[in-house]
Amino acid sequence: MCGIVGYIGAQEKKKILLDGLQELEYRGYDSAGIAVISDGKLQHFKAVGKLKNLREKAADFRSEGPGAAIGHTRWATHGKPTELNAHPHVGAFSYVVHNGIIENYRELKEELEAEGVRFLSQTDTETVVHLFEQKIKEGLEPFDAFKATIDRLEGAYAILLISEAAPETIFFAKNGSPLLIAFGAEEIYFASSDTAVIGHAKEAYYLEDGEYGYACPGEVKLFGPEGEKTISTKPLPADKAMAQKDGYRFFMEKEIYEQSTVISDTMLGRVLEDRVEFEELDPSLFEGIDAIKICACGTSYHAGLAGAYLLERMAKIPCQVEIASEFRYKDPLLSPRTLFVTISQSGETADTLEALKMAKRAGLKSLSICNVDNSSIVRESDAAILTRAGIEKGVASTKAFATQVMVLWMLTLYLGRRNGAMTPEAIAHELEAMRHAPRALLVGERLHERIHRLSKRYLHGHGFFFIGRDLFFPLALEGALKLKEISYLHAEGYPAGEMKHGPIALADAELFTIALMPKTLLYDKIKSNVEELSARDATILAISPEAFELADDFIRTEEADHPMLEFFEMMVVTQLLALEISIRLGNDVDMPRNLAKSVTVE
Ligand code: M6R
């Protein structure tokens, strides 16, 4: 995920770009860059790390007067976060910024290299600027060259391109990644999100997939697959804080709604027709490995527990999961044939980081599953898979968890194929289900409204038990953690079959049981467990595709043909339940008491 901005006008361009990028920095911050074309001449600045480094580097640069400019803040996907890999990417006389992934970049790169083009970076994006310039060299007019370029691209993109071949013009295209055009008195702006232009512009047009065009002073031409289109703008919000939350009441709520989109980013370029590939992994990482140990804290630990069910069941790899703070002091017996996998949203959690260092000292190879590139855990690991959830602002983790689980599911298919434990048919079946995951994560308006109404009945009582079996046990743990951290009500996650071994003694009408009852996994077993609780008068909220007559409350989920699709849908239900209870109790959903987003102390 990256942020892009563009500007056409006579104001100080550097300031507009940098201020706009500042608003988008949450989308990625491992490097940033700007390029300005003024008096027909191009200039650029790039810096690794946060935007303040770029501000310092460009401190003496002045860019008033008519011209066009583009800027980018990067979340690395292809190539390390270096200055050469930072955008804008340069050709001989043009610059491009891009958010997304060009899936066929290898093929395009080979073609261009065969024609003598030299590449400076390891990115997919650089192909765009060279392709454009090749088309110009072939004699095409600049806009035709741009159109011919985007016609060759496969994958997701929001692209802005400027060129000395057409000074004062920005060429733009969108497919799968966000892009808007905003209009000021005399100026034209582009951005990934409207927070970057609020205060400068009053109206904006949010591009649809497949749209492209060009803008120059006083003119914007927009095209779609059917030809030229008219631009119908919408008023921009006046309040920046509200806009950052896209109209949602809390970041956590926004992040729950984002899950369907970010999970697609997690899969992008990795979930292929017949297999899963991780370009960032050197297959030698898995040589000599016959077991996996996952180590993490909190929500990330729950993702690890879910992943262990998948890895053992499908990839047939013995997999243990450990809480990092426990692991550190238990004098664990470690074998170099075990791959040490850490999971962390922030990449900075002290216990997880220390556990990783211990494992490394013991000679284990390491892999991290992390949301923040260049974080301490990523840097310390032999290899990393980035979850691509985008910056998560709510302290209660939601979309990071969804993407962690997705990566573990993908890793299962990757390893299952590698070690021959999964047949091509079994992999195809999983891939088919995986492609439906974004839909399972969509938040329906009616569902949210139902949970909102229902939540008023769950503001008291002497505790909650979230219960589930198999994969749904980690989800029960995670549902309980979400509820307790933002509502301050006592909640426990429990394996449903274990209730009768003690906790059932607590059952009475004031004990709220949230029962996860998927149809695709052990339905009859969990049903009996819930019946036992109901017989002891516990209040039951059942979450299931199948009506359950003993439930006091019922949330119906979709019939699905794969447990992971039920998993993701039920995950959304438990997140919304926690959110709505917390809001009703008047708590600060995004910054719950006593917690911090990144736990860098032991
Ligand atoms: O950044 P990490 O994933 O390593 O953080 C681990 C936990 O601190 C974190 O998941 C915590 O449990 C969340 N606040 C839960 O919502």
Coordinates of C-alpha atoms and ligand atoms in Angstrom, one line a residue:
M1 CA 0.0 0.0 0.0
C2 CA 1.4 3.4 -0.9
G3 CA 0.1 7.0 -1.1
I4 CA 0.3 9.2 -4.2
V5 CA -0.4 12.9 -4.8
G6 CA -0.3 15.1 -7.8
Y7 CA -0.7 18.9 -8.5
I8 CA -1.1 21.2 -11.4
G9 CA -0.9 24.9 -10.7
A10 CA 1.4 27.8 -9.9
Q11 CA 1.6 27.5 -6.1
E12 CA 4.7 26.3 -4.2
K13 CA 4.4 22.6 -5.4
K14 CA 6.9 21.1 -3.0
K15 CA 4.7 22.2 0.0
I16 CA 1.5 21.0 -1.5
L17 CA 3.0 17.6 -2.3
L18 CA 4.7 17.1 1.1
D19 CA 1.7 18.2 3.1
G20 CA -0.5 15.9 1.0
L21 CA 1.9 13.0 1.5
Q22 CA 2.0 13.7 5.2
E23 CA -1.7 12.9 5.3
L24 CA -1.1 9.7 3.4
E25 CA 1.9 8.5 5.4
Y26 CA -0.2 6.0 7.2
R27 CA -0.3 4.1 3.8
G28 CA 3.4 3.5 3.9
Y29 CA 6.5 5.2 5.1
D30 CA 9.6 3.3 4.1
S31 CA 10.6 5.9 1.6
A32 CA 9.1 8.9 -0.2
G33 CA 9.8 11.1 -3.2
I34 CA 8.6 14.0 -5.3
A35 CA 9.1 15.1 -8.9
V36 CA 8.3 18.6 -10.3
I37 CA 8.2 19.8 -13.8
S38 CA 8.4 23.5 -14.2
D39 CA 9.7 25.6 -17.1
G40 CA 9.7 22.4 -19.0
K41 CA 12.4 20.9 -16.7
L42 CA 12.2 17.9 -14.4
Q43 CA 13.6 17.8 -10.9
H44 CA 13.2 15.2 -8.2
F45 CA 14.0 14.4 -4.6
K46 CA 13.8 11.0 -2.8
A47 CA 14.6 9.8 0.7
V48 CA 14.5 6.6 2.6
G49 CA 12.4 6.4 5.8
K50 CA 9.8 8.8 7.0
L51 CA 8.7 11.9 5.2
K52 CA 10.6 14.2 7.4
N53 CA 13.8 12.9 5.7
L54 CA 12.5 14.0 2.4
R55 CA 11.5 17.4 3.9
E56 CA 15.0 17.9 5.1
K57 CA 16.5 16.8 1.8
A58 CA 14.3 19.2 -0.3
A59 CA 14.5 22.0 2.3
D60 CA 16.2 24.5 -0.1
F61 CA 14.2 23.5 -3.2
R62 CA 11.7 26.2 -4.5
S63 CA 9.0 25.3 -7.0
E64 CA 6.6 28.2 -7.5
G65 CA 5.3 29.1 -11.0
P66 CA 3.2 27.1 -13.5
G67 CA 4.0 23.4 -13.7
A68 CA 3.0 19.9 -12.6
A69 CA 4.2 17.7 -9.8
I70 CA 3.8 14.2 -8.4
G71 CA 4.7 12.6 -5.1
H72 CA 4.7 9.2 -3.4
T73 CA 5.1 7.6 0.0
R74 CA 6.0 3.9 -0.3
W75 CA 5.1 0.7 1.4
A76 CA 7.6 -1.7 -0.3
T77 CA 6.2 -4.7 -2.2
H78 CA 8.9 -5.3 -4.9
G79 CA 12.4 -4.4 -3.8
K80 CA 13.8 -3.2 -0.6
P81 CA 13.1 0.3 0.8
T82 CA 16.1 2.0 -0.8
E83 CA 16.4 5.3 -2.5
L84 CA 16.7 3.7 -5.9
N85 CA 13.5 1.7 -5.3
A86 CA 11.6 4.9 -4.0
H87 CA 9.2 6.6 -6.4
P88 CA 9.0 8.6 -8.5
H89 CA 10.7 6.3 -11.0
V90 CA 12.6 8.0 -13.7
G91 CA 13.1 7.4 -17.4
A92 CA 15.0 9.7 -19.7
F93 CA 12.5 12.5 -19.7
S94 CA 9.5 11.4 -17.5
Y95 CA 8.6 10.3 -14.0
V96 CA 5.9 8.0 -12.6
V97 CA 4.4 7.2 -9.2
H98 CA 2.3 4.1 -8.7
N99 CA 0.3 2.4 -6.0
G100 CA -0.5 -1.3 -6.5
I101 CA 1.3 -4.2 -8.1
I102 CA 2.0 -4.6 -11.9
E103 CA 1.7 -8.4 -12.1
N104 CA 3.2 -8.8 -15.5
Y105 CA 6.2 -6.6 -14.9
R106 CA 8.7 -9.3 -15.4
E107 CA 7.5 -10.0 -18.9
L108 CA 7.4 -6.2 -19.7
K109 CA 10.9 -5.7 -18.2
E110 CA 12.4 -8.5 -20.3
E111 CA 10.9 -7.0 -23.4
L112 CA 12.2 -3.5 -22.5
E113 CA 15.7 -4.9 -21.6
A114 CA 15.8 -6.7 -24.9
E115 CA 15.2 -3.3 -26.5
G116 CA 18.2 -1.9 -24.6
V117 CA 16.4 -0.2 -21.7
R118 CA 18.5 -0.1 -18.5
F119 CA 16.6 -0.5 -15.2
L120 CA 17.8 1.3 -12.1
S121 CA 15.4 -0.2 -9.5
Q122 CA 14.0 -3.6 -8.5
T123 CA 10.5 -2.4 -8.7
D124 CA 7.6 -3.4 -10.9
T125 CA 6.7 0.3 -11.3
E126 CA 9.8 1.3 -13.3
T127 CA 8.5 -0.7 -16.3
V128 CA 5.7 1.9 -16.6
V129 CA 7.9 4.9 -17.3
H130 CA 10.2 3.0 -19.7
L131 CA 7.2 1.6 -21.6
F132 CA 5.8 5.1 -21.9
E133 CA 9.0 6.5 -23.3
Q134 CA 9.4 3.6 -25.7
K135 CA 6.0 4.5 -27.1
I136 CA 7.0 8.1 -27.5
K137 CA 10.2 7.0 -29.3
E138 CA 8.0 4.9 -31.6
G139 CA 6.4 8.3 -32.6
L140 CA 3.2 8.3 -30.6
E141 CA 1.7 11.5 -29.1
P142 CA 2.1 11.6 -25.3
F143 CA -1.4 10.7 -24.4
D144 CA -1.6 7.9 -27.0
A145 CA 1.7 6.7 -25.6
F146 CA 0.3 6.7 -22.1
K147 CA -2.9 4.9 -23.2
A148 CA -0.7 2.3 -25.1
T149 CA 1.3 1.8 -21.9
I150 CA -1.6 1.2 -19.5
D151 CA -3.2 -1.2 -22.1
R152 CA -0.2 -3.4 -21.5
L153 CA -0.5 -3.4 -17.7
E154 CA -2.0 -6.3 -15.7
G155 CA -2.6 -6.0 -11.9
A156 CA -3.6 -3.2 -9.7
Y157 CA -2.6 0.4 -10.1
A158 CA -3.2 4.1 -9.5
I159 CA -0.6 5.8 -11.7
L160 CA 0.4 9.5 -12.2
L161 CA 3.0 10.2 -14.9
I162 CA 4.6 13.5 -15.9
S163 CA 6.9 14.1 -18.8
E164 CA 9.0 16.7 -20.5
A165 CA 7.1 15.5 -23.6
A166 CA 4.0 17.2 -22.3
P167 CA 5.0 19.8 -19.6
E168 CA 2.1 21.0 -17.3
T169 CA 0.3 17.7 -17.9
I170 CA -0.4 14.8 -15.6
F171 CA -1.4 11.5 -17.1
F172 CA -3.4 9.3 -14.8
A173 CA -5.0 5.8 -14.6
K174 CA -6.7 3.7 -12.0
N175 CA -7.4 0.0 -11.7
G176 CA -7.9 -1.6 -8.3
S177 CA -6.1 1.1 -6.2
P178 CA -7.7 4.3 -5.1
L179 CA -7.3 7.6 -6.9
L180 CA -9.2 10.9 -6.9
I181 CA -9.0 14.2 -8.8
A182 CA -9.9 17.3 -6.9
F183 CA -10.5 20.8 -8.1
G184 CA -9.4 24.1 -6.6
A185 CA -10.0 27.6 -7.9
E186 CA -7.3 27.3 -10.6
E187 CA -5.6 24.2 -9.5
I188 CA -6.0 20.4 -10.1
Y189 CA -5.0 17.9 -7.5
F190 CA -4.7 14.1 -7.4
A191 CA -4.5 11.9 -4.3
S192 CA -5.0 8.3 -3.0
S193 CA -7.4 9.7 -0.4
D194 CA -9.2 12.9 0.1
T195 CA -7.5 13.9 3.4
A196 CA -4.5 14.9 1.2
V197 CA -6.5 17.6 -0.6
I198 CA -9.0 18.8 2.0
G199 CA -8.3 22.5 2.7
H200 CA -7.1 23.0 -0.9
A201 CA -10.0 21.8 -2.9
K202 CA -13.8 21.7 -2.4
E203 CA -14.9 19.2 -5.0
A204 CA -13.5 15.8 -6.0
Y205 CA -14.1 13.0 -8.5
Y206 CA -13.3 9.5 -7.2
L207 CA -12.1 7.4 -10.2
E208 CA -13.6 4.1 -11.1
D209 CA -11.5 1.0 -12.1
G210 CA -10.5 1.2 -15.7
E211 CA -10.6 5.0 -16.0
Y212 CA -7.7 7.0 -17.2
G213 CA -7.0 10.4 -18.8
Y214 CA -4.9 13.5 -18.6
A215 CA -5.1 16.9 -16.9
C216 CA -3.4 20.2 -17.8
P217 CA -4.3 23.7 -16.7
G218 CA -8.0 24.3 -17.1
E219 CA -8.7 20.9 -18.6
V220 CA -9.3 17.3 -17.4
K221 CA -10.1 14.6 -19.9
L222 CA -11.4 11.4 -18.5
F223 CA -11.9 8.1 -20.4
G224 CA -13.3 4.7 -19.6
P225 CA -13.5 1.4 -21.5
E226 CA -16.4 2.9 -23.5
G227 CA -14.7 6.2 -24.4
E228 CA -14.7 9.7 -23.1
K229 CA -16.7 10.3 -19.9
T230 CA -18.0 13.4 -18.1
I231 CA -16.7 14.1 -14.6
S232 CA -19.3 14.4 -11.9
T233 CA -17.7 15.7 -8.7
K234 CA -18.8 15.4 -5.1
P235 CA -18.2 18.0 -2.4
L236 CA -15.2 17.2 -0.2
P237 CA -15.7 16.9 3.5
A238 CA -14.6 20.1 5.3
D239 CA -13.4 18.3 8.5
K240 CA -10.0 16.5 8.1
A241 CA -10.3 14.4 11.2
M242 CA -13.6 13.0 10.1
A243 CA -12.2 12.4 6.6
Q244 CA -9.3 10.4 8.0
K245 CA -11.9 8.1 9.4
D246 CA -13.8 8.1 6.1
G247 CA -17.0 9.0 8.0
Y248 CA -16.7 6.1 10.5
R249 CA -17.0 6.9 14.2
F250 CA -13.7 5.1 15.1
F251 CA -10.6 3.9 13.3
M252 CA -11.4 0.4 14.6
E253 CA -14.8 0.5 12.8
K254 CA -13.1 1.8 9.6
E255 CA -10.5 -0.9 9.9
I256 CA -13.2 -3.6 10.3
Y257 CA -14.8 -2.4 7.1
E258 CA -11.4 -2.3 5.3
Q259 CA -10.8 -6.0 5.8
S260 CA -12.4 -7.1 2.6
T261 CA -10.1 -4.8 0.6
V262 CA -6.8 -5.3 2.5
I263 CA -7.1 -9.1 2.3
S264 CA -7.1 -8.6 -1.5
D265 CA -3.8 -6.7 -1.1
T266 CA -2.5 -9.6 1.0
M267 CA -3.2 -12.0 -1.9
L268 CA -2.2 -9.7 -4.7
G269 CA 0.6 -11.3 -6.9
R270 CA 0.8 -14.2 -4.4
V271 CA -2.4 -16.2 -5.1
L272 CA -1.9 -17.4 -8.6
E273 CA -4.0 -19.6 -10.9
D274 CA -2.8 -23.0 -9.5
R275 CA -0.6 -22.1 -6.5
V276 CA 0.6 -19.6 -3.9
E277 CA 4.0 -17.9 -4.5
F278 CA 5.9 -15.6 -2.2
E279 CA 8.4 -13.8 -4.3
E280 CA 10.1 -12.5 -1.1
L281 CA 10.9 -16.1 0.1
D282 CA 14.1 -17.9 -1.0
P283 CA 13.0 -21.6 -1.1
S284 CA 16.2 -22.6 0.6
L285 CA 14.7 -21.2 3.8
F286 CA 12.7 -24.4 4.0
E287 CA 15.5 -26.9 3.3
G288 CA 16.2 -29.2 6.2
I289 CA 13.0 -28.0 8.0
D290 CA 10.6 -30.6 9.4
A291 CA 8.7 -28.6 12.0
I292 CA 7.5 -25.1 12.7
K293 CA 7.4 -23.1 15.9
I294 CA 5.2 -20.0 15.9
C295 CA 5.8 -17.4 18.5
A296 CA 3.7 -14.2 19.1
C297 CA 1.6 -12.2 21.6
G298 CA -2.0 -11.2 21.9
T299 CA -4.0 -11.2 18.7
S300 CA -1.0 -12.3 16.7
Y301 CA -0.7 -15.3 18.9
H302 CA -4.3 -16.2 18.1
A303 CA -3.6 -15.9 14.4
G304 CA -0.7 -18.3 15.0
L305 CA -3.0 -20.8 16.7
A306 CA -5.4 -20.7 13.8
G307 CA -2.4 -21.1 11.4
A308 CA -1.2 -24.2 13.3
Y309 CA -4.5 -26.0 12.6
L310 CA -4.1 -25.3 8.9
L311 CA -0.3 -26.1 8.7
E312 CA -0.7 -29.4 10.4
R313 CA -3.9 -30.5 8.8
M314 CA -3.1 -29.6 5.2
A315 CA 0.7 -29.1 4.9
K316 CA 1.3 -32.0 7.3
I317 CA 4.0 -30.1 9.2
P318 CA 4.2 -30.4 13.0
C319 CA 3.5 -26.9 14.3
Q320 CA 3.7 -25.6 17.8
V321 CA 2.5 -22.2 18.9
E322 CA 4.0 -20.3 21.9
I323 CA 3.2 -17.1 23.7
A324 CA 6.4 -15.1 23.3
S325 CA 6.6 -14.0 27.0
E326 CA 6.3 -17.6 28.2
F327 CA 8.7 -19.0 25.6
R328 CA 11.5 -16.6 26.7
Y329 CA 11.9 -18.1 30.2
K330 CA 11.0 -21.8 29.7
D331 CA 14.5 -22.9 28.6
P332 CA 13.0 -24.3 25.4
L333 CA 14.5 -27.3 23.6
L334 CA 15.1 -26.0 20.1
S335 CA 16.1 -28.0 17.0
P336 CA 17.7 -26.4 14.0
R337 CA 15.3 -28.4 11.9
T338 CA 12.5 -26.2 13.2
L339 CA 11.6 -23.0 11.4
F340 CA 11.0 -20.2 13.9
V341 CA 8.0 -18.1 12.7
T342 CA 7.2 -14.8 14.5
I343 CA 3.9 -13.0 13.9
S344 CA 3.5 -9.4 14.8
Q345 CA 1.4 -6.5 13.5
S346 CA 3.9 -3.8 14.7
G347 CA 7.1 -5.7 14.3
E348 CA 8.3 -4.1 17.5
T349 CA 6.8 -6.2 20.3
A350 CA 9.6 -6.7 22.8
D351 CA 8.7 -10.2 23.9
T352 CA 8.4 -11.5 20.3
L353 CA 11.6 -9.8 19.3
E354 CA 13.5 -11.2 22.2
A355 CA 12.1 -14.7 21.5
L356 CA 13.3 -14.4 17.9
K357 CA 16.8 -13.4 19.1
M358 CA 16.9 -16.4 21.4
A359 CA 15.8 -18.7 18.5
K360 CA 18.5 -17.3 16.3
R361 CA 21.1 -17.8 18.9
A362 CA 20.1 -21.4 19.1
G363 CA 20.7 -21.7 15.3
L364 CA 17.1 -21.7 14.0
K365 CA 16.2 -20.2 10.7
S366 CA 13.5 -17.5 11.1
L367 CA 10.5 -16.1 9.2
S368 CA 8.4 -13.2 10.3
I369 CA 4.8 -12.5 9.3
C370 CA 4.5 -8.8 9.9
N371 CA 2.6 -5.7 8.9
V372 CA 5.5 -3.2 9.1
D373 CA 8.4 -3.5 6.7
N374 CA 11.7 -2.5 8.1
S375 CA 10.5 -3.0 11.7
S376 CA 12.8 -4.6 14.2
I377 CA 11.3 -8.1 13.9
V378 CA 11.5 -8.0 10.1
R379 CA 15.1 -6.8 10.1
E380 CA 16.0 -9.5 12.7
S381 CA 14.4 -12.3 10.7
D382 CA 16.0 -14.3 7.8
A383 CA 12.9 -13.7 5.8
A384 CA 9.6 -11.9 6.1
I385 CA 6.2 -12.0 4.6
L386 CA 4.4 -8.6 4.8
T387 CA 0.7 -8.8 5.6
R388 CA -0.1 -5.6 3.7
A389 CA -3.0 -4.6 6.1
G390 CA -2.0 -0.9 5.9
I391 CA -1.5 1.1 9.0
E392 CA -3.8 0.0 11.8
K393 CA -4.6 2.9 14.1
G394 CA -7.2 1.3 16.4
V395 CA -5.4 -0.3 19.4
A396 CA -7.7 -3.3 19.1
S397 CA -6.3 -5.2 16.2
T398 CA -8.7 -6.3 13.5
K399 CA -7.5 -6.1 9.9
A400 CA -4.0 -7.0 11.0
F401 CA -5.4 -10.3 12.4
A402 CA -7.4 -11.0 9.2
T403 CA -4.3 -10.6 7.1
Q404 CA -2.1 -12.6 9.4
V405 CA -4.5 -15.5 9.2
M406 CA -4.7 -15.2 5.4
V407 CA -0.9 -15.3 5.2
L408 CA -0.8 -18.4 7.3
W409 CA -3.5 -20.0 5.1
M410 CA -1.4 -19.0 2.0
L411 CA 1.8 -20.3 3.6
T412 CA 0.0 -23.6 4.2
L413 CA -0.7 -24.0 0.5
Y414 CA 2.9 -22.9 -0.4
L415 CA 4.4 -25.5 1.9
G416 CA 1.8 -28.2 1.2
R417 CA 2.7 -28.0 -2.5
R418 CA 6.4 -27.8 -1.8
N419 CA 6.6 -30.9 0.4
G420 CA 4.0 -32.8 -1.7
A421 CA 1.5 -33.1 1.2
M422 CA -1.2 -31.4 -0.9
T423 CA -2.4 -32.6 -4.3
P424 CA -3.0 -30.1 -7.1
E425 CA -6.7 -30.8 -6.6
A426 CA -6.6 -30.0 -2.9
I427 CA -4.7 -26.8 -3.6
A428 CA -7.2 -25.8 -6.3
H429 CA -10.0 -26.3 -3.9
E430 CA -8.3 -24.1 -1.3
L431 CA -7.5 -21.4 -3.9
E432 CA -11.1 -21.4 -5.0
A433 CA -12.2 -20.7 -1.4
M434 CA -9.4 -18.2 -0.9
R435 CA -10.7 -16.1 -3.8
H436 CA -14.0 -15.8 -2.0
A437 CA -12.4 -14.5 1.2
P438 CA -12.8 -10.8 0.4
R439 CA -16.6 -11.4 0.0
A440 CA -16.8 -13.2 3.4
L441 CA -15.2 -10.1 5.0
L442 CA -17.7 -7.6 3.6
V443 CA -19.7 -5.9 6.3
G444 CA -23.4 -6.0 5.4
E445 CA -25.4 -2.9 6.5
R446 CA -28.2 -5.2 7.9
L447 CA -25.7 -7.3 9.8
H448 CA -24.1 -4.3 11.4
E449 CA -27.5 -2.8 12.3
R450 CA -28.6 -6.1 13.8
I451 CA -25.5 -6.3 16.0
H452 CA -25.9 -2.7 17.0
R453 CA -29.5 -3.4 18.2
L454 CA -28.6 -6.7 19.9
S455 CA -25.6 -5.2 21.7
K456 CA -27.8 -3.4 24.2
R457 CA -28.6 -6.7 25.8
Y458 CA -24.9 -7.5 26.6
L459 CA -23.8 -4.6 28.7
H460 CA -23.9 -6.3 32.1
G461 CA -23.7 -9.8 33.4
H462 CA -20.9 -11.5 35.2
G463 CA -18.9 -12.6 32.1
F464 CA -18.8 -13.8 28.6
F465 CA -17.6 -17.1 27.2
F466 CA -16.7 -17.2 23.6
I467 CA -16.7 -20.9 22.6
G468 CA -15.7 -22.7 19.5
R469 CA -13.9 -25.9 18.3
D470 CA -10.9 -26.5 16.1
L471 CA -10.1 -23.4 14.0
F472 CA -12.9 -21.6 15.8
F473 CA -11.3 -22.0 19.2
P474 CA -8.5 -19.4 18.3
L475 CA -11.3 -17.3 16.9
A476 CA -13.2 -17.6 20.2
L477 CA -10.0 -16.5 22.0
E478 CA -9.7 -13.5 19.7
G479 CA -13.4 -12.6 20.0
A480 CA -13.0 -12.6 23.8
L481 CA -9.8 -10.5 23.7
K482 CA -11.5 -7.9 21.4
L483 CA -14.4 -7.6 23.8
K484 CA -12.4 -7.3 27.0
E485 CA -9.9 -4.8 25.6
I486 CA -12.4 -2.3 24.5
S487 CA -15.4 -2.9 26.7
Y488 CA -13.6 -3.7 29.9
L489 CA -16.1 -6.6 30.5
H490 CA -14.7 -10.0 31.5
A491 CA -14.6 -12.4 28.6
E492 CA -12.9 -15.7 28.0
G493 CA -12.3 -17.7 24.9
Y494 CA -12.7 -21.5 25.5
P495 CA -12.7 -24.7 23.5
A496 CA -16.4 -25.6 23.5
G497 CA -15.7 -29.3 24.4
E498 CA -13.7 -28.2 27.5
M499 CA -16.6 -26.3 29.2
K500 CA -17.9 -29.4 30.9
H501 CA -14.5 -29.8 32.6
G502 CA -15.1 -26.9 34.9
P503 CA -16.3 -23.6 33.5
I504 CA -19.8 -24.9 33.1
A505 CA -20.2 -24.5 36.9
L506 CA -20.4 -20.7 36.1
A507 CA -23.5 -21.2 33.9
D508 CA -26.5 -19.1 34.8
A509 CA -28.7 -16.5 33.0
E510 CA -26.0 -13.9 33.6
L511 CA -23.3 -15.9 31.9
F512 CA -23.3 -14.8 28.2
T513 CA -22.1 -17.5 25.8
I514 CA -21.1 -16.5 22.3
A515 CA -21.2 -19.7 20.4
L516 CA -19.3 -20.0 17.1
M517 CA -21.2 -22.7 15.3
P518 CA -19.9 -23.1 11.7
K519 CA -21.7 -25.6 9.5
T520 CA -18.5 -26.8 7.8
L521 CA -16.6 -28.0 10.9
L522 CA -17.8 -30.2 13.8
Y523 CA -21.3 -28.6 13.8
D524 CA -23.0 -31.5 15.7
K525 CA -20.2 -31.5 18.3
I526 CA -20.4 -27.8 19.1
K527 CA -24.2 -28.0 19.1
S528 CA -24.1 -30.6 21.9
N529 CA -21.7 -28.4 23.9
V530 CA -24.0 -25.4 23.5
E531 CA -27.1 -27.5 24.5
E532 CA -25.3 -28.4 27.7
L533 CA -24.9 -24.8 28.5
S534 CA -28.4 -23.9 27.6
A535 CA -29.7 -26.7 29.9
R536 CA -28.0 -24.8 32.7
D537 CA -29.7 -21.6 31.8
A538 CA -26.7 -19.8 30.3
T539 CA -27.8 -17.0 27.9
I540 CA -26.8 -18.1 24.4
L541 CA -25.9 -15.9 21.4
A542 CA -25.4 -18.3 18.6
I543 CA -23.5 -17.3 15.4
S544 CA -24.2 -19.8 12.7
P545 CA -25.7 -20.3 9.2
E546 CA -28.2 -22.7 10.8
A547 CA -31.0 -21.5 13.1
F548 CA -30.5 -22.9 16.6
E549 CA -33.7 -23.2 18.6
L550 CA -32.1 -23.0 22.0
A551 CA -30.4 -19.7 21.2
D552 CA -31.6 -16.6 23.1
D553 CA -30.1 -14.5 20.3
F554 CA -29.1 -15.5 16.9
I555 CA -26.9 -14.0 14.2
R556 CA -27.2 -15.8 10.9
T557 CA -24.1 -16.1 8.8
E558 CA -23.9 -17.2 5.1
E559 CA -23.9 -20.8 4.2
A560 CA -20.3 -21.4 3.0
D561 CA -18.5 -24.5 1.6
H562 CA -15.2 -23.8 3.4
P563 CA -14.4 -23.4 7.1
M564 CA -12.1 -20.4 6.4
L565 CA -15.0 -18.5 4.8
E566 CA -17.1 -19.1 7.9
F567 CA -14.1 -18.2 10.0
F568 CA -13.7 -14.8 8.4
E569 CA -17.4 -14.0 8.5
M570 CA -17.7 -14.9 12.1
M571 CA -14.6 -12.9 12.9
V572 CA -16.3 -9.8 11.5
V573 CA -19.4 -10.6 13.7
T574 CA -17.3 -10.8 16.9
Q575 CA -15.4 -7.6 16.0
L576 CA -18.6 -5.7 15.4
L577 CA -20.1 -7.0 18.6
A578 CA -17.2 -5.8 20.7
L579 CA -17.3 -2.4 18.9
E580 CA -21.0 -1.9 19.5
I581 CA -20.8 -2.9 23.1
S582 CA -17.9 -0.6 23.7
I583 CA -19.6 2.3 22.0
R584 CA -22.7 1.8 24.1
L585 CA -20.6 1.8 27.2
G586 CA -19.1 5.1 26.2
N587 CA -15.5 3.9 26.0
D588 CA -12.7 5.2 23.9
V589 CA -12.8 2.5 21.2
D590 CA -9.6 3.4 19.5
M591 CA -7.5 4.1 22.6
P592 CA -8.7 1.8 25.4
R593 CA -7.4 2.4 28.9
N594 CA -4.1 0.9 30.0
L595 CA -3.1 -0.3 26.5
A596 CA -0.7 0.8 23.7
K597 CA -0.6 0.0 20.1
S598 CA 3.0 -1.2 20.2
V599 CA 4.2 -3.0 23.3
T600 CA 7.9 -2.4 23.3
V601 CA 8.4 -3.3 26.9
E602 CA 8.7 -6.7 28.5
Ligands
M6R1 O1 2.3 -5.8 17.2 P1 2.0 -7.2 17.7 O2 1.1 -7.9 16.8 O3 3.3 -8.0 18.0 O4 1.2 -7.0 19.1 C1 0.9 -8.1 19.9 C2 -0.2 -7.7 20.8 O5 0.3 -6.7 21.7 C3 -1.4 -7.2 20.1 O6 -1.9 -8.2 19.2 C4 -2.6 -6.9 21.1 O7 -3.0 -8.1 21.7 C5 -3.7 -6.2 20.4 N1 -4.0 -4.9 21.1 C6 -5.0 -6.9 20.4 O8 -6.0 -6.3 19.8

